[in-house]
Amino acid sequence: MPGPTDHDAAPGGPEPADDEPLGPLEAELLASLWATGTWMSAPELHELVAHTRPLAYTTVSTVLIRLWHKGHVERIRDGRSFAYRALRTREQHAAARMAGLLADLEDRPRALSWFLEFLGPAERTQLRLLKRDGPAP
């Protein structure tokens, strides 16, 4: 695998658009990267997702480039092609998505109040503990 100096930064910076939902194939490829937790090439990802439906390798490659442009993945040169890795964990992505959605609202406290209505007792307890102790490292 290439060294750390072979990273290719996304144009415009690595900050994802947090209020923009992922397309179905973007979400599937990102989920595959989260599941493996490692660098993966377009051919490797194509092999993972193409067994469930007909999908061209070029489609996977194009969607990976879009994820890179959107700041969801980083890439490194791997021979003549690239290997990709998610920039955030699944949990970080979900939290950023929630924050992005909240940022678009005029009445954030009301939205948070409704959000609490959807949580179960164990999740509410977890939130109280997080408020008291701070987030986990």
PDB file of C-alpha atoms in Angstrom:
ATOM      1  CA  MET A   1       0.000   0.000   0.000  1.00  0.00           C
ATOM      2  CA  PRO A   2       1.280   3.523  -0.726  1.00  0.00           C
ATOM      3  CA  GLY A   3       2.760   5.720   1.951  1.00  0.00           C
ATOM      4  CA  PRO A   4       1.170   8.705   3.703  1.00  0.00           C
ATOM      5  CA  THR A   5       2.721  11.216   1.295  1.00  0.00           C
ATOM      6  CA  ASP A   6       0.666   9.751  -1.546  1.00  0.00           C
ATOM      7  CA  HIS A   7      -2.651  11.117  -0.212  1.00  0.00           C
ATOM      8  CA  ASP A   8      -4.760  13.048  -2.648  1.00  0.00           C
ATOM      9  CA  ALA A   9      -6.782  15.824  -1.007  1.00  0.00           C
ATOM     10  CA  ALA A  10     -10.265  16.468  -2.302  1.00  0.00           C
ATOM     11  CA  PRO A  11     -10.662  19.695  -4.243  1.00  0.00           C
ATOM     12  CA  GLY A  12     -12.224  22.412  -2.144  1.00  0.00           C
ATOM     13  CA  GLY A  13     -11.277  20.779   1.151  1.00  0.00           C
ATOM     14  CA  PRO A  14     -12.399  17.700   3.034  1.00  0.00           C
ATOM     15  CA  GLU A  15     -15.510  19.100   4.749  1.00  0.00           C
ATOM     16  CA  PRO A  16     -18.558  17.032   3.739  1.00  0.00           C
ATOM     17  CA  ALA A  17     -21.900  18.655   3.008  1.00  0.00           C
ATOM     18  CA  ASP A  18     -23.597  17.468   6.195  1.00  0.00           C
ATOM     19  CA  ASP A  19     -27.144  18.336   5.194  1.00  0.00           C
ATOM     20  CA  GLU A  20     -26.922  16.592   1.832  1.00  0.00           C
ATOM     21  CA  PRO A  21     -28.223  13.016   1.863  1.00  0.00           C
ATOM     22  CA  LEU A  22     -26.204  10.290   0.199  1.00  0.00           C
ATOM     23  CA  GLY A  23     -27.522   8.495  -2.847  1.00  0.00           C
ATOM     24  CA  PRO A  24     -28.221   4.756  -2.508  1.00  0.00           C
ATOM     25  CA  LEU A  25     -24.970   3.643  -4.143  1.00  0.00           C
ATOM     26  CA  GLU A  26     -22.951   6.301  -2.281  1.00  0.00           C
ATOM     27  CA  ALA A  27     -24.411   4.999   0.986  1.00  0.00           C
ATOM     28  CA  GLU A  28     -23.699   1.384   0.026  1.00  0.00           C
ATOM     29  CA  LEU A  29     -20.073   2.086  -0.879  1.00  0.00           C
ATOM     30  CA  LEU A  30     -19.521   4.130   2.272  1.00  0.00           C
ATOM     31  CA  ALA A  31     -21.100   1.336   4.348  1.00  0.00           C
ATOM     32  CA  SER A  32     -18.679  -1.124   2.735  1.00  0.00           C
ATOM     33  CA  LEU A  33     -15.738   1.112   3.636  1.00  0.00           C
ATOM     34  CA  TRP A  34     -17.014   1.413   7.218  1.00  0.00           C
ATOM     35  CA  ALA A  35     -17.478  -2.360   7.456  1.00  0.00           C
ATOM     36  CA  THR A  36     -13.944  -3.128   6.307  1.00  0.00           C
ATOM     37  CA  GLY A  37     -12.292  -0.216   8.106  1.00  0.00           C
ATOM     38  CA  THR A  38      -9.421  -0.185   5.651  1.00  0.00           C
ATOM     39  CA  TRP A  39      -8.266   1.178   2.312  1.00  0.00           C
ATOM     40  CA  MET A  40     -10.116  -0.370  -0.625  1.00  0.00           C
ATOM     41  CA  SER A  41      -9.692   0.019  -4.356  1.00  0.00           C
ATOM     42  CA  ALA A  42     -12.551   0.548  -6.793  1.00  0.00           C
ATOM     43  CA  PRO A  43     -12.210  -3.045  -8.107  1.00  0.00           C
ATOM     44  CA  GLU A  44     -12.408  -4.425  -4.551  1.00  0.00           C
ATOM     45  CA  LEU A  45     -15.502  -2.344  -3.788  1.00  0.00           C
ATOM     46  CA  HIS A  46     -17.034  -3.299  -7.121  1.00  0.00           C
ATOM     47  CA  GLU A  47     -16.593  -6.963  -6.259  1.00  0.00           C
ATOM     48  CA  LEU A  48     -18.320  -6.407  -2.894  1.00  0.00           C
ATOM     49  CA  VAL A  49     -21.406  -4.640  -4.232  1.00  0.00           C
ATOM     50  CA  ALA A  50     -21.804  -6.090  -7.736  1.00  0.00           C
ATOM     51  CA  HIS A  51     -22.797  -9.564  -6.559  1.00  0.00           C
ATOM     52  CA  THR A  52     -26.190  -8.237  -5.391  1.00  0.00           C
ATOM     53  CA  ARG A  53     -27.044  -6.401  -8.634  1.00  0.00           C
ATOM     54  CA  PRO A  54     -25.558  -5.766 -12.069  1.00  0.00           C
ATOM     55  CA  LEU A  55     -23.207  -2.824 -11.771  1.00  0.00           C
ATOM     56  CA  ALA A  56     -20.398  -1.623 -13.990  1.00  0.00           C
ATOM     57  CA  TYR A  57     -16.943  -1.085 -12.508  1.00  0.00           C
ATOM     58  CA  THR A  58     -16.931   2.425 -14.019  1.00  0.00           C
ATOM     59  CA  THR A  59     -20.101   3.259 -12.080  1.00  0.00           C
ATOM     60  CA  VAL A  60     -18.420   2.312  -8.800  1.00  0.00           C
ATOM     61  CA  SER A  61     -15.340   4.314  -9.750  1.00  0.00           C
ATOM     62  CA  THR A  62     -17.440   7.375 -10.639  1.00  0.00           C
ATOM     63  CA  VAL A  63     -19.394   7.220  -7.369  1.00  0.00           C
ATOM     64  CA  LEU A  64     -16.149   6.902  -5.375  1.00  0.00           C
ATOM     65  CA  ILE A  65     -14.840  10.029  -7.090  1.00  0.00           C
ATOM     66  CA  ARG A  66     -18.083  11.812  -6.170  1.00  0.00           C
ATOM     67  CA  LEU A  67     -17.710  10.714  -2.532  1.00  0.00           C
ATOM     68  CA  TRP A  68     -14.153  12.033  -2.620  1.00  0.00           C
ATOM     69  CA  HIS A  69     -15.261  15.373  -4.113  1.00  0.00           C
ATOM     70  CA  LYS A  70     -17.950  15.635  -1.436  1.00  0.00           C
ATOM     71  CA  GLY A  71     -15.335  15.044   1.279  1.00  0.00           C
ATOM     72  CA  HIS A  72     -16.661  11.718   2.569  1.00  0.00           C
ATOM     73  CA  VAL A  73     -13.592   9.665   1.615  1.00  0.00           C
ATOM     74  CA  GLU A  74      -9.893  10.192   1.158  1.00  0.00           C
ATOM     75  CA  ARG A  75      -7.836   8.496  -1.482  1.00  0.00           C
ATOM     76  CA  ILE A  76      -4.246   7.457  -2.043  1.00  0.00           C
ATOM     77  CA  ARG A  77      -2.471   6.421  -5.184  1.00  0.00           C
ATOM     78  CA  ASP A  78      -2.310   2.648  -5.483  1.00  0.00           C
ATOM     79  CA  GLY A  79      -0.382   1.841  -8.646  1.00  0.00           C
ATOM     80  CA  ARG A  80      -2.261   3.337 -11.574  1.00  0.00           C
ATOM     81  CA  SER A  81      -5.510   3.746  -9.642  1.00  0.00           C
ATOM     82  CA  PHE A  82      -6.603   4.861  -6.172  1.00  0.00           C
ATOM     83  CA  ALA A  83      -7.554   3.244  -2.885  1.00  0.00           C
ATOM     84  CA  TYR A  84     -10.268   4.874  -0.777  1.00  0.00           C
ATOM     85  CA  ARG A  85     -11.050   5.119   2.942  1.00  0.00           C
ATOM     86  CA  ALA A  86     -13.917   6.797   4.801  1.00  0.00           C
ATOM     87  CA  LEU A  87     -12.905  10.036   6.523  1.00  0.00           C
ATOM     88  CA  ARG A  88     -15.458   9.655   9.317  1.00  0.00           C
ATOM     89  CA  THR A  89     -16.869   6.710  11.201  1.00  0.00           C
ATOM     90  CA  ARG A  90     -20.505   5.766  10.658  1.00  0.00           C
ATOM     91  CA  GLU A  91     -21.328   7.364  14.010  1.00  0.00           C
ATOM     92  CA  GLN A  92     -19.490  10.595  13.188  1.00  0.00           C
ATOM     93  CA  HIS A  93     -21.297  10.730   9.847  1.00  0.00           C
ATOM     94  CA  ALA A  94     -24.701  10.275  11.534  1.00  0.00           C
ATOM     95  CA  ALA A  95     -23.910  12.953  14.140  1.00  0.00           C
ATOM     96  CA  ALA A  96     -22.743  15.407  11.474  1.00  0.00           C
ATOM     97  CA  ARG A  97     -25.877  14.674   9.456  1.00  0.00           C
ATOM     98  CA  MET A  98     -28.098  15.401  12.476  1.00  0.00           C
ATOM     99  CA  ALA A  99     -26.194  18.623  13.173  1.00  0.00           C
ATOM    100  CA  GLY A 100     -26.543  19.660   9.530  1.00  0.00           C
ATOM    101  CA  LEU A 101     -30.286  19.070   9.600  1.00  0.00           C
ATOM    102  CA  LEU A 102     -30.651  21.016  12.852  1.00  0.00           C
ATOM    103  CA  ALA A 103     -28.648  23.931  11.471  1.00  0.00           C
ATOM    104  CA  ASP A 104     -31.309  24.463   8.800  1.00  0.00           C
ATOM    105  CA  LEU A 105     -34.116  24.928  11.341  1.00  0.00           C
ATOM    106  CA  GLU A 106     -35.333  28.147  12.920  1.00  0.00           C
ATOM    107  CA  ASP A 107     -36.518  26.421  16.119  1.00  0.00           C
ATOM    108  CA  ARG A 108     -33.747  23.993  17.034  1.00  0.00           C
ATOM    109  CA  PRO A 109     -34.924  23.492  20.654  1.00  0.00           C
ATOM    110  CA  ARG A 110     -38.338  22.372  19.436  1.00  0.00           C
ATOM    111  CA  ALA A 111     -36.765  19.909  16.979  1.00  0.00           C
ATOM    112  CA  LEU A 112     -34.524  18.545  19.745  1.00  0.00           C
ATOM    113  CA  SER A 113     -37.563  18.192  21.997  1.00  0.00           C
ATOM    114  CA  TRP A 114     -39.314  16.142  19.315  1.00  0.00           C
ATOM    115  CA  PHE A 115     -36.160  14.113  18.791  1.00  0.00           C
ATOM    116  CA  LEU A 116     -36.228  13.127  22.473  1.00  0.00           C
ATOM    117  CA  GLU A 117     -39.787  11.866  21.989  1.00  0.00           C
ATOM    118  CA  PHE A 118     -38.455   9.267  19.556  1.00  0.00           C
ATOM    119  CA  LEU A 119     -35.793   7.958  21.966  1.00  0.00           C
ATOM    120  CA  GLY A 120     -36.318   5.083  24.333  1.00  0.00           C
ATOM    121  CA  PRO A 121     -35.519   5.192  28.057  1.00  0.00           C
ATOM    122  CA  ALA A 122     -32.053   3.656  27.625  1.00  0.00           C
ATOM    123  CA  GLU A 123     -31.116   6.232  24.966  1.00  0.00           C
ATOM    124  CA  ARG A 124     -32.342   9.096  27.176  1.00  0.00           C
ATOM    125  CA  THR A 125     -30.232   7.733  30.042  1.00  0.00           C
ATOM    126  CA  GLN A 126     -27.235   7.574  27.695  1.00  0.00           C
ATOM    127  CA  LEU A 127     -27.777  11.217  26.722  1.00  0.00           C
ATOM    128  CA  ARG A 128     -27.899  12.245  30.398  1.00  0.00           C
ATOM    129  CA  LEU A 129     -24.629  10.379  31.030  1.00  0.00           C
ATOM    130  CA  LEU A 130     -23.002  11.992  27.995  1.00  0.00           C
ATOM    131  CA  LYS A 131     -24.096  15.424  29.195  1.00  0.00           C
ATOM    132  CA  ARG A 132     -22.637  14.729  32.647  1.00  0.00           C
ATOM    133  CA  ASP A 133     -19.410  12.928  31.610  1.00  0.00           C
ATOM    134  CA  GLY A 134     -18.764  14.290  28.130  1.00  0.00           C
ATOM    135  CA  PRO A 135     -18.438  12.320  24.917  1.00  0.00           C
ATOM    136  CA  ALA A 136     -16.432   9.114  24.710  1.00  0.00           C
ATOM    137  CA  PRO A 137     -12.950   9.467  23.204  1.00  0.00           C
TER     138      PRO A 137
END
